[in-house]
Coordinates of C-alpha atoms in Angstrom, one line a residue:
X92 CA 4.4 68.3 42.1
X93 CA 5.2 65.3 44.6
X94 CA 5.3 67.9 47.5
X95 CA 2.2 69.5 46.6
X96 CA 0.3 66.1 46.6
X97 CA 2.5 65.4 49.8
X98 CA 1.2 68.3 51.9
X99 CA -2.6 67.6 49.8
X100 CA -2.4 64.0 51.5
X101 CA -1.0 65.4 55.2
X102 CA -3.6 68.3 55.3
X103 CA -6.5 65.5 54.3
X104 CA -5.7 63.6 57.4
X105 CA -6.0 66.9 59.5
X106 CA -9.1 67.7 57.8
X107 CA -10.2 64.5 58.6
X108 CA -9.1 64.7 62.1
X109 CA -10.7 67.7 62.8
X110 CA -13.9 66.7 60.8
X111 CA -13.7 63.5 63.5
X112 CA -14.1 65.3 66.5
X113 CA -17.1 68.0 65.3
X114 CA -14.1 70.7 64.7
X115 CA -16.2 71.9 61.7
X116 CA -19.3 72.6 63.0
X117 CA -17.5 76.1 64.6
X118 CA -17.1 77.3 61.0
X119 CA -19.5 80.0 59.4
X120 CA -19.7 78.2 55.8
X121 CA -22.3 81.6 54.6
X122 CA -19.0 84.2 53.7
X123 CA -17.4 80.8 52.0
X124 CA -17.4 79.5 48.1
X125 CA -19.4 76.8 46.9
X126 CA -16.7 74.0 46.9
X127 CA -15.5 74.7 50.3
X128 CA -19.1 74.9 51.8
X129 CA -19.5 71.0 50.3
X130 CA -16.4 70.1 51.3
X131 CA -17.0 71.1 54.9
X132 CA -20.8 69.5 54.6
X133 CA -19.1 66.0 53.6
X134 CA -16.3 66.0 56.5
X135 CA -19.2 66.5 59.2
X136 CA -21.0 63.4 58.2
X137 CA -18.0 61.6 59.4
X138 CA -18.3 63.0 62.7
X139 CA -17.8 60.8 66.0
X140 CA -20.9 60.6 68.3
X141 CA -21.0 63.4 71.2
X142 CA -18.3 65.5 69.5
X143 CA -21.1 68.4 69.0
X144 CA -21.5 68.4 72.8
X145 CA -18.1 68.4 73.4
X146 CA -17.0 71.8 74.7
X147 CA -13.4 71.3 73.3
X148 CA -13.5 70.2 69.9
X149 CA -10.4 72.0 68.1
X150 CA -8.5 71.4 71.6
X151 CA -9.2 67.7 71.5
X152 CA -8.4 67.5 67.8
X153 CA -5.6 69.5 67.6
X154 CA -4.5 67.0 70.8
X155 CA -5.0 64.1 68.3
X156 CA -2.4 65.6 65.4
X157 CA 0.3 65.8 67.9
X158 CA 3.1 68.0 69.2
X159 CA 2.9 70.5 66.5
X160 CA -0.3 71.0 66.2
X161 CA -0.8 71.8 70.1
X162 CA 1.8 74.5 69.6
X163 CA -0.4 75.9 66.6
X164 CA -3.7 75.4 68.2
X165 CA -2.3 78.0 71.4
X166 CA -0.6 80.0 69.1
X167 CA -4.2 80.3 67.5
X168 CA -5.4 80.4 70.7
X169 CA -4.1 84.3 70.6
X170 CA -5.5 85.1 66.7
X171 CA -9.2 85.3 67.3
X172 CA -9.1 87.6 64.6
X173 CA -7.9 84.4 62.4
X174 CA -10.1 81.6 63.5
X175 CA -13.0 84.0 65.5
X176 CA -14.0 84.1 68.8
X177 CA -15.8 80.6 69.1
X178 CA -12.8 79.0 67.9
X179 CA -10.3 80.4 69.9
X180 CA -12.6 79.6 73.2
X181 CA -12.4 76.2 72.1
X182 CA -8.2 76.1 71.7
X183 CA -7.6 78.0 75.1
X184 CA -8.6 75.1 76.6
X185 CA -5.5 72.8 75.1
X186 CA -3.0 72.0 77.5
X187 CA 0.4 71.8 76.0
X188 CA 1.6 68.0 78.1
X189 CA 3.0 64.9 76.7
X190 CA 4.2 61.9 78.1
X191 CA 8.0 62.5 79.2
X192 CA 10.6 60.9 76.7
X193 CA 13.0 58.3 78.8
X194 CA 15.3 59.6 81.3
X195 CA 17.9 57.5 78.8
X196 CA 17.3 59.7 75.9
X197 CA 17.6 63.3 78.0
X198 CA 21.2 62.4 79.3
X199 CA 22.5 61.6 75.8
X200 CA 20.7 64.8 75.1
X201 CA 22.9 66.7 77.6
X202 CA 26.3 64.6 77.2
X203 CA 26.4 64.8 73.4
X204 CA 25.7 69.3 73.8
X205 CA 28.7 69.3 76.5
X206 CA 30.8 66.3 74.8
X207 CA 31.1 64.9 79.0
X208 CA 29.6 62.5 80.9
X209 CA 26.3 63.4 83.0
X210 CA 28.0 62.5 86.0
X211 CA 30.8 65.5 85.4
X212 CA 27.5 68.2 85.0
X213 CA 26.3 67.0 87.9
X214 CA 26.4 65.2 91.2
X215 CA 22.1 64.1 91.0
X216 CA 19.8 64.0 88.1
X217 CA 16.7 63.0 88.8
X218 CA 13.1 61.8 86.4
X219 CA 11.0 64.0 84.3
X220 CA 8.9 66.6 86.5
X221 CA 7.2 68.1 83.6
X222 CA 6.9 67.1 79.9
X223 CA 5.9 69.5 76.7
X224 CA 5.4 69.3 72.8
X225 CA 9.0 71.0 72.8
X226 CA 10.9 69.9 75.8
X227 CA 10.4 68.7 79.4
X228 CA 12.0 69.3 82.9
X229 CA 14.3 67.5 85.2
X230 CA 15.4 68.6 88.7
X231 CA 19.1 68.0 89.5
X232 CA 21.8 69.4 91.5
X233 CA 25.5 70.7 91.3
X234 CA 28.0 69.8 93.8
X235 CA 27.9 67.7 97.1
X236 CA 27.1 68.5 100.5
X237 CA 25.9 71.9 102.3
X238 CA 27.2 73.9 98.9
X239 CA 25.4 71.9 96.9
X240 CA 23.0 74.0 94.2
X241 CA 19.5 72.6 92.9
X242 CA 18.6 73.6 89.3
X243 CA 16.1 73.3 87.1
X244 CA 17.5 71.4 83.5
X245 CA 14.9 71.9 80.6
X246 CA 15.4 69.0 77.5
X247 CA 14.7 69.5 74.1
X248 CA 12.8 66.9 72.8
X249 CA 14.6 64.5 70.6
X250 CA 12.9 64.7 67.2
X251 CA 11.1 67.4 67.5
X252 CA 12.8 69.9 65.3
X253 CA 12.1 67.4 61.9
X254 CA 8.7 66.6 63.0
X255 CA 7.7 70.6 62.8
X256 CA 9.4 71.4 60.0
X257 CA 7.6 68.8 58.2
X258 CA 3.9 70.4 59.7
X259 CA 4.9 73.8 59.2
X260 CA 5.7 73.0 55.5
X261 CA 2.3 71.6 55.4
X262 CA 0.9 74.7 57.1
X263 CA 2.8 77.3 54.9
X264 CA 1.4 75.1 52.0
X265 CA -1.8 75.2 53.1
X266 CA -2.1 79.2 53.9
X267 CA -0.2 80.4 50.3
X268 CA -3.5 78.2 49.0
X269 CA -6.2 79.8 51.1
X270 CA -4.5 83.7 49.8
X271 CA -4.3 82.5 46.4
X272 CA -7.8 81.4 45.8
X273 CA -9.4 82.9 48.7
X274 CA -8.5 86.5 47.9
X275 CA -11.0 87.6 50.8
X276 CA -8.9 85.8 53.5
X277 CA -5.6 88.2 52.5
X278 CA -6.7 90.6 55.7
X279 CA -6.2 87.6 57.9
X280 CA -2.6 87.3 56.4
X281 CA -2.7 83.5 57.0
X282 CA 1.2 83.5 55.7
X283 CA 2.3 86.2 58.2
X284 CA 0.2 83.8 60.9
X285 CA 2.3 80.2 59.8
X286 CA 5.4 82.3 59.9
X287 CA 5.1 84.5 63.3
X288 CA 4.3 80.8 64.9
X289 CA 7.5 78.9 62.5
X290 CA 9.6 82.3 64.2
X291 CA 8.1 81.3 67.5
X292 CA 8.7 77.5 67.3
X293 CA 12.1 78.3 66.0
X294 CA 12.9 80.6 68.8
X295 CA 11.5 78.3 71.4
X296 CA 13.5 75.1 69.9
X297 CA 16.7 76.8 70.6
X298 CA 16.9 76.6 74.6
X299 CA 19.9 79.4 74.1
X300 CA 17.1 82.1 72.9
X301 CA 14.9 81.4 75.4
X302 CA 17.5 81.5 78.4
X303 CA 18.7 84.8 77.2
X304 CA 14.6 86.0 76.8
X305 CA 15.0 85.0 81.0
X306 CA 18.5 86.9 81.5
X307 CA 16.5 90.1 79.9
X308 CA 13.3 89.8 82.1
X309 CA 15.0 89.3 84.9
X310 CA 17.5 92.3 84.2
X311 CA 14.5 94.3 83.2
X312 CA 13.0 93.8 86.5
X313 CA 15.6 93.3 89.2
X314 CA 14.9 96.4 90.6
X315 CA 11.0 95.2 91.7
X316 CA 10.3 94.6 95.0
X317 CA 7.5 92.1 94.1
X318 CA 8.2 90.3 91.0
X319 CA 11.8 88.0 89.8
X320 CA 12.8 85.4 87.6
X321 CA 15.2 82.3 88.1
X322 CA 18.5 82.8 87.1
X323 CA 20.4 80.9 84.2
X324 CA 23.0 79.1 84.6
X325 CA 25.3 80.0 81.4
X326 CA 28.1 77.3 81.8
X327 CA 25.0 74.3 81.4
X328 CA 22.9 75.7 79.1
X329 CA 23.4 75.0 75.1
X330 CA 20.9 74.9 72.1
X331 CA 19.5 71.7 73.3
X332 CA 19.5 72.1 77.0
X333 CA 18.8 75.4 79.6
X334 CA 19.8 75.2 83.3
X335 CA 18.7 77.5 85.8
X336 CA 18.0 78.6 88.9
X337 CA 15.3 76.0 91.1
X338 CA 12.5 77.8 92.3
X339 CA 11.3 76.9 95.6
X340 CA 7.7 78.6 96.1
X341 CA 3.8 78.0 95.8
X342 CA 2.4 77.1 92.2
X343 CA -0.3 80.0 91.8
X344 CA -2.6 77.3 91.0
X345 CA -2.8 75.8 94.7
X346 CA -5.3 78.3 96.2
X347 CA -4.9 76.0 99.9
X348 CA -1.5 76.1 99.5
X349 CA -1.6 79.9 99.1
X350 CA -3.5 80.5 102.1
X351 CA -1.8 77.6 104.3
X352 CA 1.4 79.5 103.6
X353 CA 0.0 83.0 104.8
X354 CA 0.1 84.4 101.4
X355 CA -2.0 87.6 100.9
X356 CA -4.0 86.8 97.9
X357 CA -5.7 90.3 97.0
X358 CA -1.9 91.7 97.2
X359 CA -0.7 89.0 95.1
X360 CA -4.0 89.6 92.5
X361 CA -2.4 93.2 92.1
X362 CA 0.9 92.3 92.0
X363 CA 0.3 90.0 89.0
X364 CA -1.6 93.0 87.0
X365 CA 0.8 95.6 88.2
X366 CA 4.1 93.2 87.1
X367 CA 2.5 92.5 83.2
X368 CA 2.1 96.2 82.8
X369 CA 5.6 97.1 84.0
X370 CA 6.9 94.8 81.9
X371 CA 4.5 95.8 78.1
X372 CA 4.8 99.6 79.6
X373 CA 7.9 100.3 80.7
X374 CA 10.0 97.3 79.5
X375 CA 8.5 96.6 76.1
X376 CA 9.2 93.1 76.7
X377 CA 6.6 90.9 78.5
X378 CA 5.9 87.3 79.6
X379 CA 3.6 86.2 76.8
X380 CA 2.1 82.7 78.8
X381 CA 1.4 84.0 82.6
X382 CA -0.9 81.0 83.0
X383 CA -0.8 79.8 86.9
X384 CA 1.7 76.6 86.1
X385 CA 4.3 79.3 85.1
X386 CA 3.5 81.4 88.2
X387 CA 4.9 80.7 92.3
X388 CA 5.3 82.8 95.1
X389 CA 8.8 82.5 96.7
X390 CA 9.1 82.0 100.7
X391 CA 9.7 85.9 100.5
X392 CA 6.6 86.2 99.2
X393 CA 7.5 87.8 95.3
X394 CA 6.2 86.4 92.4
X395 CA 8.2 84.3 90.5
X396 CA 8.0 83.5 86.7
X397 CA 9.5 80.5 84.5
X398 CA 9.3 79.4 81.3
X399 CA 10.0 82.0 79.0
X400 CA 9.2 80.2 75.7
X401 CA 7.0 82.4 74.4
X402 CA 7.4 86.7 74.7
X403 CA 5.8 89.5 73.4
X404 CA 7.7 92.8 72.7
X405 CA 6.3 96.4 71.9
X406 CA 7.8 99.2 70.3
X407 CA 7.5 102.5 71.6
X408 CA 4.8 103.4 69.4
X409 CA 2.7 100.5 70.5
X410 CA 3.3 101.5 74.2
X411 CA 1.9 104.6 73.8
X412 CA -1.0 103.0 71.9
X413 CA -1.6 101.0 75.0
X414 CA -1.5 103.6 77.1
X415 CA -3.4 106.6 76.0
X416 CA -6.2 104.0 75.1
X417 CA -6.6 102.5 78.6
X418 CA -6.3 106.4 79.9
X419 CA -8.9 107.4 77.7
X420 CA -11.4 104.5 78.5
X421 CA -10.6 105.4 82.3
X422 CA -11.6 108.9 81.7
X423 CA -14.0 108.9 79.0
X424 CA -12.2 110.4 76.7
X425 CA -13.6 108.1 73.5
X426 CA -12.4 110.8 70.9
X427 CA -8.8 110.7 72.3
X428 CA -8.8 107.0 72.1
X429 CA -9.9 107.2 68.3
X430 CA -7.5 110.0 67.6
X431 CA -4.5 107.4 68.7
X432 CA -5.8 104.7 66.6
X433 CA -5.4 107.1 63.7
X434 CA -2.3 108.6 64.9
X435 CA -0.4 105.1 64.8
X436 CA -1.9 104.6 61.6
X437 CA -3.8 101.7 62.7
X438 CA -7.2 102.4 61.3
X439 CA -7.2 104.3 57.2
X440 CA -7.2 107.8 57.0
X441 CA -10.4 106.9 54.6
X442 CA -12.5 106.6 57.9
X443 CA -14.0 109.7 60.1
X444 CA -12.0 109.9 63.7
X445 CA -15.7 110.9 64.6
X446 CA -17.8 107.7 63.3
X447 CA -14.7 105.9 65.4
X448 CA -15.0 108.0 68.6
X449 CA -18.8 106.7 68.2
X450 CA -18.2 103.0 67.6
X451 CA -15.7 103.2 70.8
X452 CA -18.2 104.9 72.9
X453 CA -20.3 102.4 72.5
X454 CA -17.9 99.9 74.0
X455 CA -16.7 102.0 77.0
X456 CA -20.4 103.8 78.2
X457 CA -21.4 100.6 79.6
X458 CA -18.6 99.5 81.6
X459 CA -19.2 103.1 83.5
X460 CA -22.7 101.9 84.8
X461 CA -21.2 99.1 86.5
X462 CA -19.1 98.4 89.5
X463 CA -15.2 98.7 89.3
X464 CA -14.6 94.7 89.9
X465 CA -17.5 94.1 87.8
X466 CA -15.2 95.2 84.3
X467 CA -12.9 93.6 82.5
X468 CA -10.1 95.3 80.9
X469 CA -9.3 91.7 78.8
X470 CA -12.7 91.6 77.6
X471 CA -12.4 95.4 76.6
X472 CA -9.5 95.4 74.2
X473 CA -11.4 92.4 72.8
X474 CA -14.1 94.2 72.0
X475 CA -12.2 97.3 71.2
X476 CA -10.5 95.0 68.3
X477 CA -13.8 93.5 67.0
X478 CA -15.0 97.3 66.6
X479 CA -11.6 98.1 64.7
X480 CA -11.9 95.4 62.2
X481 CA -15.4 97.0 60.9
X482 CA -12.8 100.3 60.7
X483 CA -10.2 98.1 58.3
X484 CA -7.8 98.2 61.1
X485 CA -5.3 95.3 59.6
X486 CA -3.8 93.0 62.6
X487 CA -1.5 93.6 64.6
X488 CA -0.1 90.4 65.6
X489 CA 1.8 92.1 68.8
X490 CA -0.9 93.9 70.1
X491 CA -3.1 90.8 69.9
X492 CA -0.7 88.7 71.6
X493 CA -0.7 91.5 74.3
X494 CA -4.5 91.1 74.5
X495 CA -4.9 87.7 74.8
X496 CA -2.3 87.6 77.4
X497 CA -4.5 90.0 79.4
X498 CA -6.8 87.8 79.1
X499 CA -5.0 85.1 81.2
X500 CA -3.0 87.8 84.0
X501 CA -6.7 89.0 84.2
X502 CA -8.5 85.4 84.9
X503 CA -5.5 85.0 87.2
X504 CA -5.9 88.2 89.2
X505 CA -9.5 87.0 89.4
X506 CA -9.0 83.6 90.5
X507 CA -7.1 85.4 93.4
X508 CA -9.2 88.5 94.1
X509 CA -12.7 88.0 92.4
X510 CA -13.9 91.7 94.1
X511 CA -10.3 92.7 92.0
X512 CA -10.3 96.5 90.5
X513 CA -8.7 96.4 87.4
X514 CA -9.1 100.0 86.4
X515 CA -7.4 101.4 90.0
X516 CA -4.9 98.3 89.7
X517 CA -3.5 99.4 86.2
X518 CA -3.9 103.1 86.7
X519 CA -0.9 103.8 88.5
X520 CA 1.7 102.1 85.8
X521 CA -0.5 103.5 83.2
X522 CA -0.2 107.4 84.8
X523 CA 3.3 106.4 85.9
X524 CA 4.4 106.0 82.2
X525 CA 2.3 108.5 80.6
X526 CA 3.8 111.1 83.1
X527 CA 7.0 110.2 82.3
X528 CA 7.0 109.2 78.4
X529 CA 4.3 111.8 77.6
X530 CA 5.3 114.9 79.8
X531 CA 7.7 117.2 79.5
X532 CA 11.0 115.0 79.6
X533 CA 9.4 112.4 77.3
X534 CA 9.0 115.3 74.7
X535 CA 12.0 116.0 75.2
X536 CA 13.5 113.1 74.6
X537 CA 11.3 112.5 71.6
X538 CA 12.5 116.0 70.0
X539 CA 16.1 114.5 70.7
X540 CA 15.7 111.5 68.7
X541 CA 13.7 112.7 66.0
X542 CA 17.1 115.6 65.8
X543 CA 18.8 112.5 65.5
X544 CA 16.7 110.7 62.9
X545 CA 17.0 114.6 61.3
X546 CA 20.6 114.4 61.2
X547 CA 21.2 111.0 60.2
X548 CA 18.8 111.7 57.3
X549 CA 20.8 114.9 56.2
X550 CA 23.9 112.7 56.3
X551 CA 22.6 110.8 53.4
X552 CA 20.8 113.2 51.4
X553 CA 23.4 113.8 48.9
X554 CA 23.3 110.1 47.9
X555 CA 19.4 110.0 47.8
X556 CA 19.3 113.1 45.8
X557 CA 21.5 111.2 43.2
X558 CA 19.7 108.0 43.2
X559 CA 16.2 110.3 42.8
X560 CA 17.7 112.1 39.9
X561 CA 18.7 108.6 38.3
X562 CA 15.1 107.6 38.4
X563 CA 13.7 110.4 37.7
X564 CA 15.8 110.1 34.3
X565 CA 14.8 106.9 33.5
X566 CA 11.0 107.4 34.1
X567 CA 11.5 110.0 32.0
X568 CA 12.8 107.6 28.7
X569 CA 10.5 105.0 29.8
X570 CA 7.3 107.7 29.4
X571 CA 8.9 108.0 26.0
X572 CA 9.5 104.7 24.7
X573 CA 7.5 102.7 27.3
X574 CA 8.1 99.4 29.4
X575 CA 8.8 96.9 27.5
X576 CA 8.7 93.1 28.4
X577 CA 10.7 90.6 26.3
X578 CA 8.5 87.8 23.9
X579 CA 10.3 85.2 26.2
X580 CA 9.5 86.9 29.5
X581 CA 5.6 87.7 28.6
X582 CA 5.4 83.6 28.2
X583 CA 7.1 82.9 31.2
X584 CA 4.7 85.1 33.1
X585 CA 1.8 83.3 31.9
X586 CA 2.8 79.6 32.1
X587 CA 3.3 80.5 35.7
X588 CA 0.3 81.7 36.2
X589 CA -1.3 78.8 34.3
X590 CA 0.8 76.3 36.8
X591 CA -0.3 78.0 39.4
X592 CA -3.8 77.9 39.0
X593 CA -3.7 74.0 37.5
X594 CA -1.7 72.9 41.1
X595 CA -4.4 75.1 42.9
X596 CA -7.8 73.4 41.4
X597 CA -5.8 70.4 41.6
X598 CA -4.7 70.5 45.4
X599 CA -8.4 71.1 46.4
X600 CA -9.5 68.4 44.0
X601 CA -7.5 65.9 45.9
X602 CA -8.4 67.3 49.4
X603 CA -12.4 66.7 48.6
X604 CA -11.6 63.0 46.6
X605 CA -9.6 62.3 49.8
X606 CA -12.2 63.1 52.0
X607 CA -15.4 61.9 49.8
X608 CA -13.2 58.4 50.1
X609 CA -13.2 58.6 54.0
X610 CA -16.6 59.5 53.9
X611 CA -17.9 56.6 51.7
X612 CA -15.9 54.2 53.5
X613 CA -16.9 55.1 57.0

């Protein structure tokens, strides 16, 4: 009871936040229930002057709630399926920088993980270079003279783990409500949303995760002539602290630099398309934030990435998805494209392949009347998912991810190459893997492992055989006699249910009073 009215007070204040800066007025109150359409009609009248115009308004409010709620707002950022297209415009704008916490704090930080003194780790650390919701940068170095090494030490925030547990109970809180009396909202799977980003954050808040996510890019791709990632240092790095490698090279984002340092921008426009679909192709494991402040160019003249924070991963299945679909958009070839969607079990069996080969047409038919340069492969998956969810397809939170980090390699190739061809960029990973996964060595090795799967299966068929002939037998008694639920459990059921609904009404009761009161007394 105490924690419901707890997270009812917490979510108020982000209600009101985002009321404050004109957050509401992107939300499409006709699918939504009477009490939340008046609810959302009271928090805009509290509204600060210009937010309308503002071009930012979840970005700057989600800025506004702090550290935790920038993480969600990106995270959101990729789930325009969850908040719609508008929306997630809006949050791609948020820029995930703080103020740096004292130099002070980030050696205790690093003293009390390796239980020595700084000075002992190494011979120079200098200020804050950088500074996130989740931890910041320092430059330092190891050793003295001409062996000397210069690294790159990344600080957990202090804090910063108790300050998102608290939000994400909030948030979990907050998304069990909107399932359980917004049945409708059950296909965004707001739960599964709160706990992919409480993975994430987790994931990201132990500095140990992330520098093993860089030891397996960088071991993925060591063989590419045009594409590397720093190097961790092992002995330095702990769950609060990461060392590794200093990367001396251009930031992506200094287009004079670029060109002052006689860097070929169109060959660096396909490297960065050609190294994101090596790595979701062939690897299965990808960079998921290729935004230019995570990009350089080394001396050499490869493209370097840091900051592995945030990754994506696909399965086998969902490469071939990814494949066969941009193949079949570059050849026409709409009814192989619906065929996959089916084939993964994406889209209900329910639904014609043909009516879906139709809807798809629609989407790929107009990019052929245009010039190469002129299409976007981001914008195409986009609309190739707004077309599936009129097809039931339920979300798939890795192949979004995927998408929306096409987006950004996309706008970057662009910001390098405008005249850039996506389609003759991509095609030769694409071919590259469907000729090997899809030809006649991938089928063989697919026969292999489903002989594998075969035999495993066999190996435990005398067991399952047994446990089927157990319930079998007791299906059997309970078609005779029936299920039966004890008095005691038949009560139980129903005074939960009775709770449940009573905390329910009464959590949305005290999220309008709170914000009637704000509203009266602004």
């Amino acid at each position: 009871m105490i924690s419901a009215l707890v997270h009812c007070f917490r979510l108020a204040r982000v209600g009101f936040v985002l009321a404050r800066e004109g957050a509401l007025s992107l939300t499409d109150v006709a699918p939504l229930p009477p009490a939340m359409r008046l609810m959302i009609s009271l928090g805009r009248t509290v509204e600060r002057r210009g937010a309308r115009e503002s071009g930012s308004r979840l970005a700057a409010a989600m800025t506004r709630l702090g550290p935790s709620y920038v993480k969600f707002g990106q995270f959101l950022a990729t789930r325009p399926d969850v908040v719609g297209v508008r929306a997630a415009a809006d949050l791609e704008s948020l820029q995930d920088r703080l103020p740096p916490f004292p130099r002070e704090e980030a050696v205790r930080t690093i003293e009390e993980s390796f239980d020595v003194p700084i000075e002992r780790l190494f011979s120079d650390f200098g200020p804050a270079l950088a500074a996130a919701s989740i931890a910041q940068v320092h430059r330092a170095r190891i050793g003295e003279g001409e062996g000397a090494l210069t690294v790159a030490v990344k600080v957990l925030r202090p804090g910063v783990r108790e300050r998102f547990a608290r939000d994400l109970a909030s948030m979990r809180f907050a998304a069990a409500m909107a399932e359980r009396l917004f049945p409708s909202m059950r296909r965004l799977r707001p739960i599964e949303v709160v706990e992919t980003l409480a993975r994430s954050v987790a994931m990201e808040m132990d500095l140990r995760l992330e520098a093993a996510a860089l030891s397996e890019l960088g071991e993925n791709t060591r063989d590419d002539v045009d594409f590397r990632v720093p190097q961790v240092k092992w002995d330095l790095t702990a769950r609060d602290v990461m060392t590794s490698e200093w990367v001396d090279g251009t930031p992506l984002s200094d287009m004079a630099a670029l060109v002052a340092a006689g860097h070929d921008r169109v060959v660096l426009a396909r490297t960065v398309i050609q190294s994101f679909l090596r790595q979701a192709l062939r690897d299965g494991f990808f960079h998921a934030d290729m935004h230019p402040g995570n990009l350089f160019v080394d001396p050499e003249g490869r493209l370097v990435a840091v900051d592995c924070g945030i990754m994506g991963r696909l399965g086998h299945k969902e490469r071939r998805f990814l494949a066969e679909i941009l193949l079949g958009f570059i050849t026409r070839n709409y009814r192989r494209v619906a065929e996959v969607h089916f084939e993964a079990g994406y889209v209900p069996r329910h639904h014609s392949i043909a009516d879906f080969a139709q809807a798809i047409r629609a989407i790929g038919e107009p990019i052929h009347d245009r010039r190469a340069d002129e299409i976007s492969m981001a914008k195409l998956l986009t609309l190739l998912f707004e077309i599936t969810a009129l097809f039931d397809m339920n979300t798939r939170t890795e192949l979004v991810m995927l998408q929306k980090t096409m987006v950004v390699v996309e706008g970057v190739a662009r910001s390098l190459d405008p005249r850039l061809d996506m389609w003759s960029t991509a095609d030769p990973v694409v071919r590259q893997w469907i000729e090997r996964n899809l030809g006649p060595v991938g089928r063989l090795e697919e026969a292999g492992r489903g002989a594998l799967s075969i035999a495993g299966f066999a190996g435990h068929l005398p067991s399952i055989l047994n446990r089927g002939e157990r319930i079998v037998e007791q299906l059997e008694i309970a078609g005779e006699r029936g299920f039966l639920l004890a008095p005691e459990s038949v009560a139980d059921i129903g005074r939960a249910e009775a709770r449940r609904a009573r905390w329910g009404n009464l959590a949305l009761w005290a999220i309008a009073a709170i914000l009637a009161a704000m509203w009266l007394g602004g």
